[in-house]
Amino acid sequence: MSLHQIIRRAAAAGTLAAVALAAAGCSPDVTSPVATPALKKGGGLPERYVIPGSAVYPEGIAYEGRSRSIFVSSTTDGTIYRGEIDDEVLVTFLPGGQDGRTTAIGIEVDDRGHLFVAGGATGKVFAYDTRTGALINAMGNSRPNAFLNDIAVTTDGLAYVTDSRNPVIYQARRNRAGRYELDPWLDLTGTAIQYQPGINLNGIDATRNGKYLFTVQSNTGQVFRIDTRTKEVVEVDLAGTRLTNGDGLFVRGNTLYITQNAQEILSEIRLRPNRTKGEIVSQTTDPSFMYPTSIVGVRGRLMVVNSQFDRRNAGLPPVLPFTVSVIATP
């Protein structure tokens, strides 16, 4: 057995113990010896990014390759932070409250330099120019009790948005005037995705060729593959395993990475060729994880947002500063 396999098995064993503790009502011990050590500086990336502010409670993260910039969202007031990947401390890019953006959840950047921001309970999606910060336009929807959570952008410039409360996936499409229109794209009623009380569809990402979307349903722990051409919805068979509290999702080739926020676990799923079956090949935690939400891959590393939502929900003060963890890809 190779050293790499030994490390993976040890990590998986440790996180399975964490899941058992969580099921028993205990917090997982993220300082366990099997926890993945924090990444030291390397590859031009710091071991973490610092988000200024005492009440940020960040959620989303996006990376723009051409400007070498990362963007992070604040759920508290909708501020969007930005920084080049070499800089440890982020700065305010879009102040909170502008354009009716009073909260910001999932974010994503397309190849045109457009930043999309999901507005949670505002029911809106915002599109901005990543160079100037200018608002392209804000998009609303008519669904009651909406919670627009996360966004995936395909290479053809289409943005897909999850709604955690209504069984629908929206699509933002650019019109001839250069503005975006948000419309219901897929009604999930009668599909393999069955909405229940709580947070339903959460993280979403697209394959590089835009053929498939992958999304996770937080309250059930199920993972789904959606064909963007036929709109076919298929549950990814994980041999009975469910990733409850699944939040952020990142696709790279035939591999899915999914964070489970309450358990503070990052699962690596190896997909079969048809991408309807998968195997969990590693589960990782890290001492720096603090209720991790969104995730993105850059330069062979994974950037994981530490939301600290659990502390806010419990009425506890946050551990400052708010951070994004940078860890080695499992």
mmCIF file of C-alpha atoms in Angstrom, residues 20-329:
data_model
loop_
_atom_site.group_PDB
_atom_site.id
_atom_site.type_symbol
_atom_site.label_atom_id
_atom_site.label_comp_id
_atom_site.label_asym_id
_atom_site.label_seq_id
_atom_site.Cartn_x
_atom_site.Cartn_y
_atom_site.Cartn_z
ATOM 1 C CA ALA A 20 -20.425 9.299 14.715
ATOM 2 C CA LEU A 21 -19.801 12.012 17.279
ATOM 3 C CA ALA A 22 -22.008 14.443 15.364
ATOM 4 C CA ALA A 23 -24.817 11.894 15.230
ATOM 5 C CA ALA A 24 -24.534 11.505 19.001
ATOM 6 C CA GLY A 25 -24.915 15.244 19.462
ATOM 7 C CA CYS A 26 -21.220 15.937 20.003
ATOM 8 C CA SER A 27 -18.956 18.230 18.042
ATOM 9 C CA PRO A 28 -16.331 16.516 15.868
ATOM 10 C CA ASP A 29 -12.799 16.808 17.171
ATOM 11 C CA VAL A 30 -11.091 18.707 14.384
ATOM 12 C CA THR A 31 -7.835 18.777 16.359
ATOM 13 C CA SER A 32 -7.535 14.991 16.105
ATOM 14 C CA PRO A 33 -4.111 13.697 14.989
ATOM 15 C CA VAL A 34 -5.660 12.473 11.718
ATOM 16 C CA ALA A 35 -6.782 15.985 10.782
ATOM 17 C CA THR A 36 -5.088 17.313 7.681
ATOM 18 C CA PRO A 37 -2.391 19.817 8.686
ATOM 19 C CA ALA A 38 -2.747 23.381 7.460
ATOM 20 C CA LEU A 39 -0.898 24.028 4.227
ATOM 21 C CA LYS A 40 2.311 25.991 4.514
ATOM 22 C CA LYS A 41 3.111 28.663 1.972
ATOM 23 C CA GLY A 42 3.707 27.213 -1.432
ATOM 24 C CA GLY A 43 2.619 27.618 -5.024
ATOM 25 C CA GLY A 44 2.163 31.340 -4.457
ATOM 26 C CA LEU A 45 -0.740 30.823 -2.054
ATOM 27 C CA PRO A 46 -0.890 31.748 1.631
ATOM 28 C CA GLU A 47 -2.118 29.131 4.094
ATOM 29 C CA ARG A 48 -5.289 31.170 4.619
ATOM 30 C CA TYR A 49 -7.052 34.361 3.566
ATOM 31 C CA VAL A 50 -8.192 36.874 6.161
ATOM 32 C CA ILE A 51 -11.509 38.690 5.751
ATOM 33 C CA PRO A 52 -11.619 42.010 7.639
ATOM 34 C CA GLY A 53 -14.605 42.743 9.841
ATOM 35 C CA SER A 54 -16.108 41.530 13.092
ATOM 36 C CA ALA A 55 -19.449 40.250 11.748
ATOM 37 C CA VAL A 56 -18.764 39.004 8.207
ATOM 38 C CA TYR A 57 -20.045 35.414 8.422
ATOM 39 C CA PRO A 58 -18.859 34.618 4.879
ATOM 40 C CA GLU A 59 -20.463 32.041 2.625
ATOM 41 C CA GLY A 60 -19.499 32.050 -1.059
ATOM 42 C CA ILE A 61 -16.197 32.068 -2.923
ATOM 43 C CA ALA A 62 -15.229 32.449 -6.590
ATOM 44 C CA TYR A 63 -11.942 32.597 -8.484
ATOM 45 C CA GLU A 64 -11.203 34.572 -11.641
ATOM 46 C CA GLY A 65 -8.155 33.235 -13.466
ATOM 47 C CA ARG A 66 -7.385 36.188 -15.720
ATOM 48 C CA SER A 67 -7.126 38.664 -12.841
ATOM 49 C CA ARG A 68 -5.830 36.062 -10.360
ATOM 50 C CA SER A 69 -8.482 37.269 -7.925
ATOM 51 C CA ILE A 70 -10.684 35.578 -5.385
ATOM 52 C CA PHE A 71 -14.052 36.940 -4.267
ATOM 53 C CA VAL A 72 -15.805 36.142 -0.982
ATOM 54 C CA SER A 73 -19.354 37.062 0.088
ATOM 55 C CA SER A 74 -20.752 38.239 3.430
ATOM 56 C CA THR A 75 -24.161 36.977 4.505
ATOM 57 C CA THR A 76 -24.503 39.764 7.071
ATOM 58 C CA ASP A 77 -24.818 42.773 4.761
ATOM 59 C CA GLY A 78 -23.982 41.606 1.236
ATOM 60 C CA THR A 79 -20.405 42.912 1.130
ATOM 61 C CA ILE A 80 -18.204 41.287 -1.516
ATOM 62 C CA TYR A 81 -14.505 41.065 -0.655
ATOM 63 C CA ARG A 82 -11.702 40.678 -3.146
ATOM 64 C CA GLY A 83 -7.996 39.951 -3.189
ATOM 65 C CA GLU A 84 -5.288 38.679 -5.500
ATOM 66 C CA ILE A 85 -4.332 35.124 -4.677
ATOM 67 C CA ASP A 86 -0.881 36.196 -3.432
ATOM 68 C CA ASP A 87 -2.389 38.537 -0.822
ATOM 69 C CA GLU A 88 -3.407 37.118 2.532
ATOM 70 C CA VAL A 89 -5.799 39.928 3.493
ATOM 71 C CA LEU A 90 -8.872 40.638 1.355
ATOM 72 C CA VAL A 91 -10.379 44.094 0.890
ATOM 73 C CA THR A 92 -13.889 45.377 0.242
ATOM 74 C CA PHE A 93 -14.809 45.269 -3.443
ATOM 75 C CA LEU A 94 -18.581 45.900 -3.285
ATOM 76 C CA PRO A 95 -19.848 47.501 -0.050
ATOM 77 C CA GLY A 96 -22.865 45.892 1.569
ATOM 78 C CA GLY A 97 -26.314 47.343 0.948
ATOM 79 C CA GLN A 98 -25.618 48.649 -2.538
ATOM 80 C CA ASP A 99 -28.189 47.909 -5.261
ATOM 81 C CA GLY A 100 -30.465 46.199 -2.714
ATOM 82 C CA ARG A 101 -27.764 43.598 -2.020
ATOM 83 C CA THR A 102 -28.376 43.248 1.717
ATOM 84 C CA THR A 103 -27.001 39.710 1.893
ATOM 85 C CA ALA A 104 -24.828 37.597 -0.379
ATOM 86 C CA ILE A 105 -24.705 33.806 -0.464
ATOM 87 C CA GLY A 106 -23.193 31.888 -3.398
ATOM 88 C CA ILE A 107 -21.073 33.714 -5.985
ATOM 89 C CA GLU A 108 -19.493 32.783 -9.320
ATOM 90 C CA VAL A 109 -17.472 34.405 -12.118
ATOM 91 C CA ASP A 110 -17.860 33.732 -15.849
ATOM 92 C CA ASP A 111 -15.351 34.035 -18.693
ATOM 93 C CA ARG A 112 -16.580 37.540 -19.585
ATOM 94 C CA GLY A 113 -15.506 38.983 -16.246
ATOM 95 C CA HIS A 114 -19.013 39.026 -14.804
ATOM 96 C CA LEU A 115 -19.548 38.260 -11.133
ATOM 97 C CA PHE A 116 -22.900 36.701 -10.183
ATOM 98 C CA VAL A 117 -24.169 37.016 -6.613
ATOM 99 C CA ALA A 118 -27.062 34.982 -5.172
ATOM 100 C CA GLY A 119 -29.106 37.148 -2.842
ATOM 101 C CA GLY A 120 -30.610 34.516 -0.545
ATOM 102 C CA ALA A 121 -33.975 35.568 0.898
ATOM 103 C CA THR A 122 -34.016 38.757 -1.200
ATOM 104 C CA GLY A 123 -34.941 36.499 -4.116
ATOM 105 C CA LYS A 124 -32.486 38.342 -6.371
ATOM 106 C CA VAL A 125 -29.363 37.623 -8.382
ATOM 107 C CA PHE A 126 -26.911 40.433 -9.104
ATOM 108 C CA ALA A 127 -24.405 40.658 -11.968
ATOM 109 C CA TYR A 128 -21.323 42.918 -11.752
ATOM 110 C CA ASP A 129 -18.271 43.759 -13.830
ATOM 111 C CA THR A 130 -15.271 42.270 -12.019
ATOM 112 C CA ARG A 131 -12.939 45.031 -13.227
ATOM 113 C CA THR A 132 -14.949 48.110 -12.324
ATOM 114 C CA GLY A 133 -17.497 46.817 -9.838
ATOM 115 C CA ALA A 134 -20.278 48.360 -11.937
ATOM 116 C CA LEU A 135 -23.689 46.739 -11.644
ATOM 117 C CA ILE A 136 -24.763 45.156 -14.926
ATOM 118 C CA ASN A 137 -28.248 44.504 -13.566
ATOM 119 C CA ALA A 138 -30.170 42.921 -10.711
ATOM 120 C CA MET A 139 -32.578 40.083 -11.448
ATOM 121 C CA GLY A 140 -35.635 39.144 -9.392
ATOM 122 C CA ASN A 141 -38.116 36.298 -9.441
ATOM 123 C CA SER A 142 -41.775 35.926 -8.522
ATOM 124 C CA ARG A 143 -41.473 32.829 -6.334
ATOM 125 C CA PRO A 144 -42.653 33.335 -2.743
ATOM 126 C CA ASN A 145 -40.340 32.524 0.159
ATOM 127 C CA ALA A 146 -37.368 32.097 -2.184
ATOM 128 C CA PHE A 147 -33.829 31.514 -0.956
ATOM 129 C CA LEU A 148 -31.396 31.789 -3.849
ATOM 130 C CA ASN A 149 -28.378 29.914 -2.597
ATOM 131 C CA ASP A 150 -25.624 28.989 -5.054
ATOM 132 C CA ILE A 151 -24.615 29.547 -8.671
ATOM 133 C CA ALA A 152 -22.883 27.526 -11.382
ATOM 134 C CA VAL A 153 -21.727 29.132 -14.633
ATOM 135 C CA THR A 154 -21.068 27.183 -17.821
ATOM 136 C CA THR A 155 -18.633 28.106 -20.584
ATOM 137 C CA ASP A 156 -21.491 29.327 -22.782
ATOM 138 C CA GLY A 157 -22.188 32.082 -20.246
ATOM 139 C CA LEU A 158 -25.326 30.603 -18.692
ATOM 140 C CA ALA A 159 -25.721 30.811 -14.922
ATOM 141 C CA TYR A 160 -27.750 28.229 -12.978
ATOM 142 C CA VAL A 161 -29.084 29.129 -9.527
ATOM 143 C CA THR A 162 -30.424 26.886 -6.759
ATOM 144 C CA ASP A 163 -33.405 27.823 -4.607
ATOM 145 C CA SER A 164 -33.239 26.081 -1.238
ATOM 146 C CA ARG A 165 -36.939 26.575 -0.502
ATOM 147 C CA ASN A 166 -38.697 26.228 -3.861
ATOM 148 C CA PRO A 167 -38.272 23.149 -6.115
ATOM 149 C CA VAL A 168 -36.862 25.024 -9.079
ATOM 150 C CA ILE A 169 -33.504 25.795 -10.670
ATOM 151 C CA TYR A 170 -33.247 29.184 -12.346
ATOM 152 C CA GLN A 171 -31.188 30.184 -15.341
ATOM 153 C CA ALA A 172 -29.697 33.627 -15.913
ATOM 154 C CA ARG A 173 -29.217 34.336 -19.605
ATOM 155 C CA ARG A 174 -27.789 37.444 -21.263
ATOM 156 C CA ASN A 175 -30.126 39.224 -23.665
ATOM 157 C CA ARG A 176 -29.295 41.287 -26.760
ATOM 158 C CA ALA A 177 -29.120 44.457 -24.681
ATOM 159 C CA GLY A 178 -26.289 42.960 -22.624
ATOM 160 C CA ARG A 179 -28.417 42.555 -19.498
ATOM 161 C CA TYR A 180 -29.346 39.319 -17.771
ATOM 162 C CA GLU A 181 -32.775 37.774 -17.386
ATOM 163 C CA LEU A 182 -33.560 35.259 -14.626
ATOM 164 C CA ASP A 183 -36.150 32.627 -15.495
ATOM 165 C CA PRO A 184 -37.233 29.264 -14.065
ATOM 166 C CA TRP A 185 -35.248 26.690 -16.021
ATOM 167 C CA LEU A 186 -36.171 23.391 -14.397
ATOM 168 C CA ASP A 187 -39.245 22.600 -12.299
ATOM 169 C CA LEU A 188 -38.093 19.829 -9.971
ATOM 170 C CA THR A 189 -41.605 18.614 -9.152
ATOM 171 C CA GLY A 190 -41.863 14.933 -10.008
ATOM 172 C CA THR A 191 -38.112 14.478 -10.436
ATOM 173 C CA ALA A 192 -35.685 12.521 -8.257
ATOM 174 C CA ILE A 193 -35.220 15.680 -6.163
ATOM 175 C CA GLN A 194 -37.988 15.795 -3.564
ATOM 176 C CA TYR A 195 -38.131 18.959 -1.473
ATOM 177 C CA GLN A 196 -38.641 18.675 2.281
ATOM 178 C CA PRO A 197 -38.680 21.147 5.210
ATOM 179 C CA GLY A 198 -35.345 22.863 5.744
ATOM 180 C CA ILE A 199 -32.501 23.673 3.365
ATOM 181 C CA ASN A 200 -32.877 21.673 0.176
ATOM 182 C CA LEU A 201 -30.667 22.218 -2.878
ATOM 183 C CA ASN A 202 -27.520 24.060 -1.888
ATOM 184 C CA GLY A 203 -24.165 23.907 -3.672
ATOM 185 C CA ILE A 204 -24.060 23.545 -7.447
ATOM 186 C CA ASP A 205 -21.286 23.330 -10.020
ATOM 187 C CA ALA A 206 -20.928 22.473 -13.697
ATOM 188 C CA THR A 207 -18.578 20.202 -15.595
ATOM 189 C CA ARG A 208 -16.009 21.976 -17.739
ATOM 190 C CA ASN A 209 -17.906 21.227 -20.958
ATOM 191 C CA GLY A 210 -21.209 22.384 -19.445
ATOM 192 C CA LYS A 211 -22.901 19.038 -20.130
ATOM 193 C CA TYR A 212 -23.788 18.299 -16.517
ATOM 194 C CA LEU A 213 -24.644 20.135 -13.338
ATOM 195 C CA PHE A 214 -24.018 18.547 -9.957
ATOM 196 C CA THR A 215 -25.859 19.667 -6.849
ATOM 197 C CA VAL A 216 -26.275 18.526 -3.236
ATOM 198 C CA GLN A 217 -29.475 18.535 -1.170
ATOM 199 C CA SER A 218 -28.460 19.559 2.339
ATOM 200 C CA ASN A 219 -31.339 18.154 4.372
ATOM 201 C CA THR A 220 -31.260 14.699 2.756
ATOM 202 C CA GLY A 221 -27.559 14.430 1.899
ATOM 203 C CA GLN A 222 -28.299 13.312 -1.656
ATOM 204 C CA VAL A 223 -26.165 14.293 -4.651
ATOM 205 C CA PHE A 224 -27.676 14.729 -8.115
ATOM 206 C CA ARG A 225 -26.508 14.931 -11.722
ATOM 207 C CA ILE A 226 -28.544 17.113 -14.089
ATOM 208 C CA ASP A 227 -28.133 16.986 -17.873
ATOM 209 C CA THR A 228 -28.227 20.592 -19.139
ATOM 210 C CA ARG A 229 -29.483 19.510 -22.574
ATOM 211 C CA THR A 230 -32.232 17.021 -21.681
ATOM 212 C CA LYS A 231 -32.850 18.275 -18.098
ATOM 213 C CA GLU A 232 -32.715 14.668 -16.888
ATOM 214 C CA VAL A 233 -32.212 14.471 -13.096
ATOM 215 C CA VAL A 234 -30.408 11.425 -11.697
ATOM 216 C CA GLU A 235 -29.329 10.748 -8.136
ATOM 217 C CA VAL A 236 -25.646 9.892 -7.922
ATOM 218 C CA ASP A 237 -25.430 6.440 -6.345
ATOM 219 C CA LEU A 238 -23.016 6.600 -3.405
ATOM 220 C CA ALA A 239 -23.722 3.055 -2.203
ATOM 221 C CA GLY A 240 -26.176 4.256 0.406
ATOM 222 C CA THR A 241 -24.020 7.022 1.883
ATOM 223 C CA ARG A 242 -25.661 10.414 2.328
ATOM 224 C CA LEU A 243 -23.773 13.642 2.884
ATOM 225 C CA THR A 244 -26.161 15.408 5.248
ATOM 226 C CA ASN A 245 -25.487 19.125 5.667
ATOM 227 C CA GLY A 246 -23.810 19.067 2.262
ATOM 228 C CA ASP A 247 -23.035 22.656 1.330
ATOM 229 C CA GLY A 248 -20.281 23.706 -1.059
ATOM 230 C CA LEU A 249 -19.624 21.623 -4.163
ATOM 231 C CA PHE A 250 -16.721 21.730 -6.621
ATOM 232 C CA VAL A 251 -16.308 19.591 -9.766
ATOM 233 C CA ARG A 252 -12.928 18.755 -11.276
ATOM 234 C CA GLY A 253 -12.982 16.155 -14.040
ATOM 235 C CA ASN A 254 -14.508 12.983 -12.620
ATOM 236 C CA THR A 255 -14.097 14.122 -9.033
ATOM 237 C CA LEU A 256 -16.564 15.927 -6.791
ATOM 238 C CA TYR A 257 -15.575 17.711 -3.599
ATOM 239 C CA ILE A 258 -18.383 18.445 -1.137
ATOM 240 C CA THR A 259 -18.236 20.149 2.254
ATOM 241 C CA GLN A 260 -20.491 19.077 5.118
ATOM 242 C CA ASN A 261 -20.722 22.219 7.177
ATOM 243 C CA ALA A 262 -21.867 20.978 10.613
ATOM 244 C CA GLN A 263 -19.566 17.941 10.498
ATOM 245 C CA GLU A 264 -16.631 20.040 9.206
ATOM 246 C CA ILE A 265 -15.791 17.380 6.646
ATOM 247 C CA LEU A 266 -14.623 17.576 3.039
ATOM 248 C CA SER A 267 -15.592 14.504 1.006
ATOM 249 C CA GLU A 268 -13.843 13.481 -2.211
ATOM 250 C CA ILE A 269 -16.081 11.492 -4.566
ATOM 251 C CA ARG A 270 -14.674 9.616 -7.559
ATOM 252 C CA LEU A 271 -17.318 9.356 -10.285
ATOM 253 C CA ARG A 272 -17.786 6.428 -12.633
ATOM 254 C CA PRO A 273 -17.628 7.193 -16.394
ATOM 255 C CA ASN A 274 -21.399 7.750 -16.737
ATOM 256 C CA ARG A 275 -21.276 9.987 -13.638
ATOM 257 C CA THR A 276 -24.374 8.444 -12.079
ATOM 258 C CA LYS A 277 -22.362 6.389 -9.577
ATOM 259 C CA GLY A 278 -19.559 7.456 -7.319
ATOM 260 C CA GLU A 279 -17.277 6.271 -4.547
ATOM 261 C CA ILE A 280 -16.185 8.304 -1.555
ATOM 262 C CA VAL A 281 -12.420 7.821 -1.702
ATOM 263 C CA SER A 282 -11.417 10.212 1.090
ATOM 264 C CA GLN A 283 -12.915 12.358 3.816
ATOM 265 C CA THR A 284 -10.817 15.130 5.276
ATOM 266 C CA THR A 285 -11.029 17.596 8.109
ATOM 267 C CA ASP A 286 -8.671 20.392 9.085
ATOM 268 C CA PRO A 287 -8.016 22.268 12.343
ATOM 269 C CA SER A 288 -8.837 25.515 10.546
ATOM 270 C CA PHE A 289 -12.350 24.467 9.472
ATOM 271 C CA MET A 290 -15.107 26.447 11.197
ATOM 272 C CA TYR A 291 -18.457 25.400 9.740
ATOM 273 C CA PRO A 292 -17.118 25.272 6.164
ATOM 274 C CA THR A 293 -19.434 26.271 3.327
ATOM 275 C CA SER A 294 -18.305 27.030 -0.236
ATOM 276 C CA ILE A 295 -15.229 25.620 -1.928
ATOM 277 C CA VAL A 296 -13.177 26.278 -5.062
ATOM 278 C CA GLY A 297 -10.013 24.733 -6.499
ATOM 279 C CA VAL A 298 -7.001 26.841 -7.491
ATOM 280 C CA ARG A 299 -3.457 25.695 -8.388
ATOM 281 C CA GLY A 300 -3.925 22.241 -6.965
ATOM 282 C CA ARG A 301 -5.243 23.632 -3.676
ATOM 283 C CA LEU A 302 -8.753 23.918 -2.291
ATOM 284 C CA MET A 303 -10.046 27.168 -0.805
ATOM 285 C CA VAL A 304 -12.703 26.551 1.836
ATOM 286 C CA VAL A 305 -14.833 29.332 3.355
ATOM 287 C CA ASN A 306 -15.181 29.248 7.155
ATOM 288 C CA SER A 307 -18.637 30.701 7.812
ATOM 289 C CA GLN A 308 -18.937 30.231 11.606
ATOM 290 C CA PHE A 309 -22.722 30.053 11.147
ATOM 291 C CA ASP A 310 -22.927 27.673 14.096
ATOM 292 C CA ARG A 311 -21.565 30.324 16.437
ATOM 293 C CA ARG A 312 -23.931 32.977 15.100
ATOM 294 C CA ASN A 313 -26.909 30.622 15.430
ATOM 295 C CA ALA A 314 -25.946 29.811 19.016
ATOM 296 C CA GLY A 315 -25.547 33.489 19.949
ATOM 297 C CA LEU A 316 -21.804 33.074 20.474
ATOM 298 C CA PRO A 317 -19.207 35.640 19.371
ATOM 299 C CA PRO A 318 -17.176 34.697 16.294
ATOM 300 C CA VAL A 319 -13.548 33.677 16.438
ATOM 301 C CA LEU A 320 -11.739 36.518 14.685
ATOM 302 C CA PRO A 321 -10.557 36.956 12.061
ATOM 303 C CA PHE A 322 -12.921 35.326 9.603
ATOM 304 C CA THR A 323 -10.902 33.212 7.189
ATOM 305 C CA VAL A 324 -10.763 31.114 4.058
ATOM 306 C CA SER A 325 -8.697 27.955 4.569
ATOM 307 C CA VAL A 326 -6.234 26.876 1.869
ATOM 308 C CA ILE A 327 -5.570 23.140 1.997
ATOM 309 C CA ALA A 328 -3.849 20.609 -0.207
ATOM 310 C CA THR A 329 -6.205 18.827 -2.585
#
